[in-house]
Amino acid sequence: MIDLNTADILETIHMIDEEHLDIRTITMGISLLDCADSDIDRACDRIYEKIVRKAADLVKTGEDIEREYGIPIINKRISVTPISMLLGASGGDPVKYAKVLERAATEVGANYLGGYSALVQKGFASGDEALIRSIPEALSVTDHVCSSVNIGSTKTGINMDAVALMGQIIRECAEQTADRECVAASKLVVFCNAVEDNPFMAGAFHGAGEPDCVINVGVSGPGVVRHALKKIPDADITEVAKLVKNTAFKITRVGQLVAHEASRRLDVPFGIVDLSLAPTPAVGDSVAHVLEEMGLEQCGCAGTTACLALLNDAVKKGGVMASSHVGGLSGAFIPVSEDAGMIDAARNGCLTIEKLEAMTAVCSVGLDMIAVPGDTPAEVLSGIIADEAAIGMINSKTTAVRIIPAIGKKPGEELEYGGLFGSAPIMPVNTASPAKFISRGGRIPAPLQSLRN
Amino acid sequence: MRAVITVVGKDTVGIFAKVSTFCAERNVNIVGVSQTILEDMFCMMMQITMDDTDLAFADFADAIKAYGNENGLAIHAMHEDIFNTMHRI
């Protein structure tokens, strides 16, 4: 007789069929350090050859696992060494790198490729500034390439020259793709305390301390957590936390299985499972709805930060035991445009940018996929980046800003992306100017790590 | 490898026969069965091995799912490890 419990089997199938349990991504990290060359064209040839060789079977392997285990694997992605490191060696037009990454990603069928990146938390090295200034063009002429810039960390403080520059770069990204829903800005993340093994886009890159090639997996599953909470409508919060923890354990175990299997089949070392609860715009797959299931009238009301803190912590506690190596961003994501509940709350004004900023202090990752009015000045965007980076720096956590100035649009209108990116209601922004502060430049010194109140 | 087939649908004559014939025709060996009726719904778990068949498991899983759709049944065939992993420490 079957030694598995019938109820357990049905629970698993129900999670997948009805509650949107899926593996969000298998991301192959590939080091391009050995592709560096003083001749940019030769470096590009090496990059193409290495990515196509290493990732040749990535998509097929993902699809095979999907069919055999019956678990949807939504994306197969690639992350590479920050391109600014290669640009530092070669010089030349950085967009050549973006184009070769696009060609390689298309050849192997990857959904996204991240790593058009620079790490400038303490200052600009050779190649860094040129790469950052090329981001608007690079993201306008490619579809699959994603970019990130790390402008601060707890150990170094915040590079305010980079903060000022990124406000302008984000605006240029939006302006250059104004006829395509300003899509370039949605592929650019500004980080504080960026992690080197993040499998999620747009912020994935393959850190310099990583092995030559590695498999990282990101799970999803807000729908499963919400469904579980529905079964205990009147339980106290201790019970709620326990149930989230148990559910996160089950979700993460599937991620661990897929990561192990992908690693074995591709003969590439397993890196980490990222425990993030990643929503999608599909109804029933929303982090906001999980918070509302805990007893909030709508996400954004008083109590939201507390519920999110509970959720984020319980997901980590459950997930850590389920996986042999946990890493990446690991926490609940709150990307506004990608979450049906957040979209509704932003539309009717219950969820504001200020509340989202508070929420980012207790969860992963930051102000994510937020559309703001098209006339928002660059220095206001820089001010938002500085605030978010300060939260990350002081709290020793990753924070990020992925914000989209919706060129030609005002609050009440929306950007429509479809697919995983969803639709972004344009949220009002406090427009009092931080221009003087931003124009000063320099660095915010690294914070004290004791006397923590 | 071992896998689990689940069959859920409105109870009618011959569901068990249909599914087991489908397996037998493809040399897929059934090693355990548990079946119950829940409020008019037929609900069956079969544990199978793919050791005697040349068929790739993923192809078999696709085929039996399609066969279920043709017959008004929700049929899943999934690698046993996904259940073991999720529900066992």
XYZ file of C-alpha atoms in Angstrom:
542
model
C 0.000 0.000 0.000
C 0.971 3.582 -0.429
C 3.096 4.761 2.486
C 2.294 8.390 1.800
C -0.667 9.998 3.482
C -3.580 10.658 1.099
C -4.301 14.014 2.714
C -0.671 15.065 2.267
C -0.708 14.147 -1.421
C -3.936 16.052 -2.022
C -2.582 19.023 -0.075
C 0.458 19.226 -2.353
C -1.643 18.996 -5.503
C -4.057 21.586 -4.177
C -1.170 23.956 -3.429
C 0.030 23.723 -7.011
C -3.327 23.674 -8.816
C -5.373 26.096 -6.741
C -2.968 28.163 -4.657
C -0.289 29.093 -7.212
C 2.596 27.261 -5.559
C 5.466 27.515 -7.984
C 9.185 27.880 -8.270
C 9.636 31.467 -9.381
C 13.058 30.965 -10.864
C 16.047 28.748 -11.377
C 18.887 31.223 -11.803
C 22.282 30.144 -13.057
C 25.065 32.391 -11.810
C 27.994 32.549 -14.227
C 31.306 34.244 -13.499
C 32.607 36.299 -16.409
C 35.874 37.230 -14.702
C 37.796 34.923 -17.038
C 36.248 36.699 -20.048
C 37.853 40.043 -19.228
C 40.111 41.405 -21.955
C 41.682 44.727 -22.876
C 39.929 44.389 -26.260
C 36.168 44.841 -25.755
C 35.209 42.840 -28.851
C 37.307 39.894 -27.744
C 35.740 40.117 -24.255
C 32.262 40.097 -25.841
C 33.104 36.992 -27.907
C 34.288 35.193 -24.767
C 31.176 36.226 -22.829
C 28.866 34.908 -25.519
C 30.766 31.626 -25.762
C 30.813 31.082 -21.986
C 27.167 31.889 -21.315
C 25.933 29.767 -24.220
C 28.172 26.878 -23.130
C 27.275 26.979 -19.438
C 23.543 27.668 -19.852
C 22.920 25.534 -22.957
C 20.740 23.061 -21.047
C 19.343 25.423 -18.388
C 15.919 25.939 -19.935
C 15.456 22.320 -21.021
C 16.500 21.032 -17.588
C 14.047 23.419 -15.929
C 11.265 22.211 -18.202
C 12.113 18.545 -17.579
C 11.983 19.024 -13.804
C 8.730 20.923 -14.170
C 7.101 18.044 -16.026
C 8.462 15.232 -13.859
C 7.713 16.780 -10.500
C 4.550 18.545 -11.610
C 5.680 21.863 -10.136
C 5.607 24.952 -12.374
C 8.988 26.663 -12.778
C 8.057 30.101 -14.047
C 11.417 31.542 -15.105
C 14.857 30.307 -16.023
C 17.338 33.123 -15.573
C 21.019 33.940 -15.669
C 23.074 36.243 -13.476
C 26.600 37.325 -14.387
C 29.575 39.132 -12.889
C 28.946 42.900 -12.640
C 29.809 44.135 -16.116
C 31.561 47.241 -14.734
C 34.433 44.927 -13.712
C 34.923 43.843 -17.327
C 34.447 47.375 -18.592
C 37.191 48.520 -16.223
C 39.600 46.205 -18.043
C 38.458 46.868 -21.583
C 37.139 50.427 -21.759
C 35.082 51.131 -24.880
C 31.330 51.394 -25.408
C 29.576 49.566 -22.515
C 26.427 49.011 -24.577
C 28.369 46.413 -26.578
C 28.292 44.283 -23.430
C 24.546 44.766 -23.046
C 23.987 43.664 -26.625
C 26.096 40.534 -26.311
C 24.309 39.614 -23.060
C 20.985 40.039 -24.857
C 22.161 37.837 -27.724
C 23.367 35.121 -25.315
C 20.173 35.222 -23.227
C 18.059 34.914 -26.374
C 20.185 32.048 -27.708
C 19.722 29.911 -24.565
C 16.076 30.958 -24.062
C 16.551 32.595 -20.645
C 13.707 34.840 -19.444
C 16.042 37.450 -17.940
C 19.742 38.050 -17.545
C 20.971 40.214 -14.661
C 24.383 41.725 -14.048
C 24.632 44.901 -16.094
C 25.726 46.229 -12.754
C 28.190 48.330 -10.810
C 29.107 48.318 -7.114
C 29.937 51.881 -6.098
C 29.062 52.006 -2.403
C 32.375 53.685 -1.601
C 33.227 55.352 -4.889
C 33.565 54.920 -8.642
C 36.335 52.636 -9.907
C 37.438 52.489 -13.522
C 34.452 51.478 -15.635
C 31.801 52.124 -12.981
C 30.643 55.590 -13.979
C 30.756 54.856 -17.720
C 28.630 51.761 -17.152
C 26.099 53.623 -15.026
C 25.778 56.418 -17.611
C 25.147 53.791 -20.313
C 22.301 52.075 -18.415
C 19.437 54.028 -20.072
C 20.628 53.140 -23.570
C 21.549 49.558 -22.594
C 18.088 48.876 -21.140
C 16.351 50.593 -24.060
C 18.002 48.506 -26.774
C 17.653 45.153 -24.959
C 14.668 43.177 -23.665
C 16.158 40.573 -21.340
C 19.031 42.422 -19.702
C 18.565 43.751 -16.159
C 20.707 46.241 -14.312
C 21.524 47.081 -10.711
C 23.748 49.541 -8.913
C 24.806 49.232 -5.275
C 25.164 52.719 -3.807
C 25.576 52.003 -0.107
C 26.235 49.434 2.584
C 26.328 49.153 6.356
C 30.114 48.785 6.257
C 30.823 51.709 3.923
C 27.987 54.195 4.300
C 26.177 55.750 1.345
C 27.830 57.189 -1.769
C 25.777 60.349 -2.263
C 27.436 61.138 -5.616
C 26.054 57.830 -6.862
C 22.668 58.556 -5.274
C 22.483 61.863 -7.156
C 23.510 60.197 -10.413
C 20.985 57.351 -10.085
C 18.077 59.788 -9.794
C 19.046 61.159 -13.208
C 19.683 57.703 -14.682
C 16.242 56.443 -13.601
C 14.610 59.455 -15.275
C 16.611 58.909 -18.462
C 15.593 55.231 -18.496
C 11.940 56.229 -18.296
C 12.278 59.009 -20.901
C 14.052 56.800 -23.430
C 11.269 54.208 -23.213
C 8.329 56.603 -22.702
C 6.552 54.993 -25.678
C 6.882 51.534 -24.036
C 5.427 52.202 -20.571
C 8.851 53.486 -19.415
C 9.899 49.841 -19.232
C 13.656 50.472 -18.946
C 13.176 51.875 -15.420
C 11.468 48.617 -14.392
C 14.655 46.714 -15.233
C 16.905 48.827 -12.994
C 17.357 48.405 -9.222
C 19.317 50.690 -6.909
C 20.561 48.754 -3.881
C 21.967 49.295 -0.431
C 23.661 46.132 0.920
C 23.195 44.228 -2.358
C 23.627 40.454 -2.044
C 25.860 38.444 -4.358
C 23.649 35.375 -4.767
C 20.225 36.862 -5.421
C 18.244 34.800 -7.964
C 15.497 37.422 -8.370
C 15.325 40.108 -11.045
C 15.946 42.846 -11.752
C 18.612 42.896 -9.048
C 20.435 39.600 -9.681
C 24.164 39.623 -10.319
C 26.885 37.048 -9.754
C 29.172 38.361 -7.035
C 32.953 38.270 -7.231
C 33.073 35.875 -4.242
C 30.874 33.285 -5.956
C 32.106 30.095 -7.676
C 32.557 29.911 -11.445
C 29.020 28.666 -11.986
C 26.220 28.048 -9.491
C 22.493 27.290 -9.300
C 20.276 29.461 -7.094
C 16.538 28.966 -6.725
C 13.794 31.383 -5.716
C 10.456 30.052 -4.491
C 7.051 31.697 -4.460
C 3.867 30.903 -2.588
C 1.880 33.782 -1.028
C -1.289 32.019 -2.219
C -0.440 28.918 -0.176
C 0.155 30.977 2.969
C -3.089 32.876 2.532
C -5.070 29.691 1.974
C -3.592 28.159 5.135
C -4.497 31.266 7.162
C -8.080 31.123 5.896
C -8.516 27.888 7.804
C -7.851 29.600 11.173
C -9.882 32.840 11.003
C -10.107 33.309 14.768
C -6.761 31.956 15.981
C -4.464 34.167 18.017
C -1.317 35.632 16.501
C 0.952 32.973 18.015
C -0.999 30.371 16.038
C -0.850 32.542 12.920
C 2.940 32.775 13.144
C 3.222 29.030 13.685
C 1.065 28.247 10.674
C 3.050 30.609 8.425
C 6.235 28.924 9.621
C 4.915 25.431 8.878
C 3.684 26.475 5.458
C 6.968 28.211 4.594
C 8.756 24.987 5.508
C 6.742 23.012 2.955
C 7.157 25.612 0.228
C 10.893 25.831 0.774
C 11.334 22.063 0.778
C 10.031 22.040 -2.790
C 12.526 24.789 -3.654
C 15.320 22.741 -2.119
C 14.271 19.653 -4.091
C 14.215 21.571 -7.371
C 17.534 23.268 -6.615
C 19.170 19.949 -5.767
C 17.773 18.278 -8.877
C 18.738 21.134 -11.209
C 22.216 21.217 -9.719
C 22.650 17.463 -10.222
C 21.343 17.397 -13.780
C 23.338 20.422 -14.908
C 26.433 19.322 -12.982
C 26.700 22.773 -11.464
C 27.069 23.335 -7.691
C 23.964 24.252 -5.699
C 24.249 27.738 -4.248
C 21.245 28.800 -2.230
C 17.470 28.748 -1.967
C 16.027 32.236 -1.633
C 13.121 32.087 0.831
C 11.276 35.067 -0.559
C 7.499 35.039 -0.790
C 7.262 36.473 -4.305
C 3.790 37.522 -5.431
C 2.393 37.643 -8.964
C -0.437 39.837 -10.252
C -2.655 36.725 -10.483
C -5.616 36.746 -8.132
C -4.790 34.529 -5.136
C -1.024 35.055 -5.281
C -0.716 38.283 -3.321
C 1.353 39.188 -0.263
C -1.101 42.035 0.480
C -3.913 39.489 0.697
C -1.901 37.460 3.225
C -1.643 40.568 5.410
C -5.356 41.225 4.954
C -6.114 37.631 5.921
C -4.398 38.358 9.260
C -7.111 40.923 9.935
C -6.356 44.164 8.089
C -9.186 45.861 6.215
C -6.735 46.708 3.465
C -2.973 46.587 3.038
C -1.552 49.972 4.025
C -3.797 50.586 7.030
C -2.441 50.847 10.593
C -1.040 47.459 11.616
C 0.372 46.638 8.182
C 4.021 46.963 9.216
C 3.467 44.681 12.235
C 1.737 42.007 10.154
C 4.491 42.162 7.552
C 7.179 41.852 10.225
C 5.477 38.720 11.555
C 5.100 37.255 8.066
C 8.682 37.984 7.078
C 10.161 36.507 10.230
C 7.968 33.394 10.206
C 8.803 32.701 6.547
C 12.507 32.782 7.382
C 12.127 30.585 10.462
C 10.202 27.945 8.520
C 12.392 28.161 5.466
C 15.770 27.992 7.156
C 15.173 24.465 8.417
C 13.888 23.310 5.030
C 16.989 24.150 3.044
C 20.653 23.324 3.491
C 21.776 26.735 2.214
C 19.623 29.824 2.443
C 20.626 33.116 0.903
C 19.669 35.777 -1.603
C 17.124 38.287 -0.391
C 14.972 35.863 1.636
C 11.872 37.609 2.918
C 8.496 38.803 1.716
C 8.527 40.936 -1.432
C 6.202 43.904 -1.775
C 6.401 44.938 -5.442
C 3.341 47.106 -5.925
C 2.629 46.434 -9.610
C 3.156 42.687 -9.243
C 0.681 42.105 -6.420
C -3.092 42.254 -6.965
C -3.763 43.352 -3.370
C -1.102 46.084 -3.450
C -2.447 47.360 -6.775
C -5.952 47.702 -5.291
C -4.629 49.383 -2.145
C -2.517 51.829 -4.167
C -5.455 52.596 -6.484
C -7.745 53.678 -3.674
C -5.046 55.535 -1.754
C -4.867 53.220 1.275
C -1.269 52.320 0.432
C 1.116 55.254 0.106
C 4.819 55.521 -0.655
C 5.454 56.651 2.929
C 3.748 53.530 4.312
C 5.660 51.347 1.869
C 8.890 52.918 3.096
C 8.006 51.949 6.666
C 7.161 48.417 5.510
C 10.571 48.052 3.872
C 12.205 48.423 7.281
C 10.866 44.990 8.269
C 10.867 42.976 5.055
C 12.778 42.248 1.920
C 13.445 44.280 -0.101
C 12.395 47.864 -0.685
C 10.354 50.279 -2.741
C 9.680 47.948 -5.619
C 7.840 48.482 -8.902
C 6.326 51.781 -7.879
C 5.159 54.218 -10.549
C 5.368 57.930 -9.720
C 4.198 60.976 -11.707
C 6.183 61.629 -14.873
C 7.209 65.123 -13.764
C 8.923 63.871 -10.564
C 12.345 65.596 -10.585
C 15.555 63.548 -10.529
C 16.533 64.967 -7.136
C 13.268 63.737 -5.586
C 14.024 60.267 -6.963
C 17.518 60.577 -5.459
C 15.998 61.633 -2.141
C 13.779 58.538 -2.160
C 16.842 56.390 -2.929
C 18.798 58.027 -0.081
C 15.965 57.413 2.421
C 15.613 53.797 1.420
C 19.385 53.228 1.485
C 19.531 54.789 4.965
C 16.997 52.229 6.236
C 19.129 49.427 4.815
C 22.405 50.865 6.069
C 21.238 51.404 9.649
C 19.354 48.102 9.940
C 22.057 45.951 8.272
C 19.642 44.693 5.639
C 19.236 44.871 1.905
C 17.012 47.650 0.656
C 16.344 48.646 -2.912
C 14.512 51.133 -5.073
C 12.897 50.189 -8.360
C 10.810 53.217 -9.180
C 9.324 54.263 -12.496
C 8.639 57.905 -13.373
C 5.640 57.475 -15.706
C 6.512 60.041 -18.350
C 3.478 62.123 -19.361
C 1.223 60.550 -16.718
C -0.312 61.694 -13.428
C -1.745 60.068 -10.282
C -4.935 58.201 -11.179
C -3.402 56.806 -14.356
C -1.535 53.495 -14.641
C 1.331 51.801 -16.429
C 0.324 48.450 -17.930
C 3.016 45.806 -18.264
C 1.110 42.537 -18.260
C 2.781 39.251 -17.311
C 4.761 39.101 -14.062
C 5.254 42.882 -13.981
C 1.495 43.552 -13.772
C 0.107 47.076 -13.721
C 1.403 50.044 -11.720
C -0.998 52.722 -10.434
C 0.809 56.065 -10.355
C 1.286 57.037 -6.710
C 1.526 60.633 -5.535
C 4.936 61.824 -4.326
C 5.873 64.515 -1.826
C 7.437 67.056 -4.182
C 9.069 69.423 -1.673
C 12.622 69.577 -2.975
C 15.695 67.862 -1.469
C 17.773 69.363 -4.330
C 20.287 71.165 -2.108
C 20.935 68.030 -0.009
C 21.340 65.848 -3.080
C 23.651 68.308 -4.864
C 26.141 68.337 -1.976
C 27.620 64.959 -2.995
C 30.148 63.161 -0.782
C 29.446 60.156 1.418
C 27.254 59.450 4.421
C 29.730 57.843 6.844
C 29.321 54.205 7.842
C 27.078 53.883 10.894
C 27.974 52.826 14.408
C 27.286 49.144 15.041
C 26.739 49.418 18.783
C 24.505 51.644 20.970
C 21.660 50.437 18.724
C 18.572 52.362 19.671
C 11.823 5.627 -10.269
C 8.636 5.732 -8.243
C 5.802 8.132 -8.840
C 2.306 8.832 -7.594
C -0.775 9.076 -9.768
C -3.783 10.870 -8.321
C -7.198 10.633 -9.909
C -10.068 12.856 -8.844
C -13.435 13.054 -10.592
C -17.142 12.311 -10.443
C -17.660 8.682 -9.501
C -18.651 6.535 -12.485
C -18.285 2.887 -13.485
C -14.826 1.862 -14.681
C -12.486 4.670 -13.588
C -10.127 2.276 -11.866
C -10.159 -0.029 -14.907
C -9.458 2.812 -17.318
C -6.490 4.166 -15.416
C -4.932 0.786 -14.687
C -5.379 -0.279 -18.329
C -3.709 2.958 -19.423
C -0.745 2.071 -17.201
C -0.626 -1.576 -18.271
C -0.596 -0.684 -21.971
C 2.567 1.337 -21.320
C 4.288 -1.255 -19.104
C 3.954 1.002 -16.077
C 3.787 -1.136 -12.929
C 1.267 -0.346 -10.195
C 2.692 -1.176 -6.755
C 0.096 0.345 -4.443
C -3.432 1.683 -4.578
C -5.655 3.553 -2.183
C -9.107 4.682 -3.175
C -12.094 6.322 -1.572
C -15.333 8.117 -2.435
C -15.669 11.589 -0.931
C -19.134 13.137 -1.423
C -19.718 11.545 -4.834
C -16.134 12.281 -5.886
C -13.909 9.391 -6.805
C -10.479 9.890 -5.293
C -7.629 7.465 -5.988
C -3.863 7.376 -5.360
C -1.671 4.916 -7.218
C 1.967 4.367 -6.547
C 3.779 3.251 -9.706
C 7.262 2.327 -10.855
C 8.651 3.205 -14.247
C 11.359 0.513 -14.127
C 9.847 -1.732 -16.826
C 8.953 0.895 -19.376
C 11.060 2.724 -21.948
C 8.729 5.704 -21.763
C 10.194 8.904 -20.272
C 8.276 9.737 -17.116
C 7.572 13.328 -18.174
C 5.952 12.065 -21.398
C 3.873 9.561 -19.441
C 2.770 12.325 -17.039
C 1.664 14.526 -19.950
C -0.151 11.622 -21.615
C -2.101 10.518 -18.548
C -3.074 14.119 -17.776
C -4.458 14.484 -21.303
C -6.232 11.126 -20.954
C -7.826 12.423 -17.744
C -9.055 15.555 -19.486
C -10.670 13.452 -22.232
C -12.517 11.454 -19.568
C -13.555 14.262 -17.240
C -10.989 13.347 -14.569
C -8.230 15.394 -12.961
C -5.217 13.097 -13.207
C -1.742 14.032 -11.998
C 1.372 11.892 -12.207
C 4.212 13.291 -10.160
C 7.588 12.089 -8.952
C 7.206 10.589 -5.478
C 10.014 12.770 -4.112
C 7.942 15.936 -4.197
C 5.545 14.460 -1.624
C 8.282 12.899 0.492
C 10.216 16.150 0.515
C 7.302 18.336 1.444
C 5.780 16.177 4.163
C 8.740 14.338 5.727
C 11.602 15.803 7.688
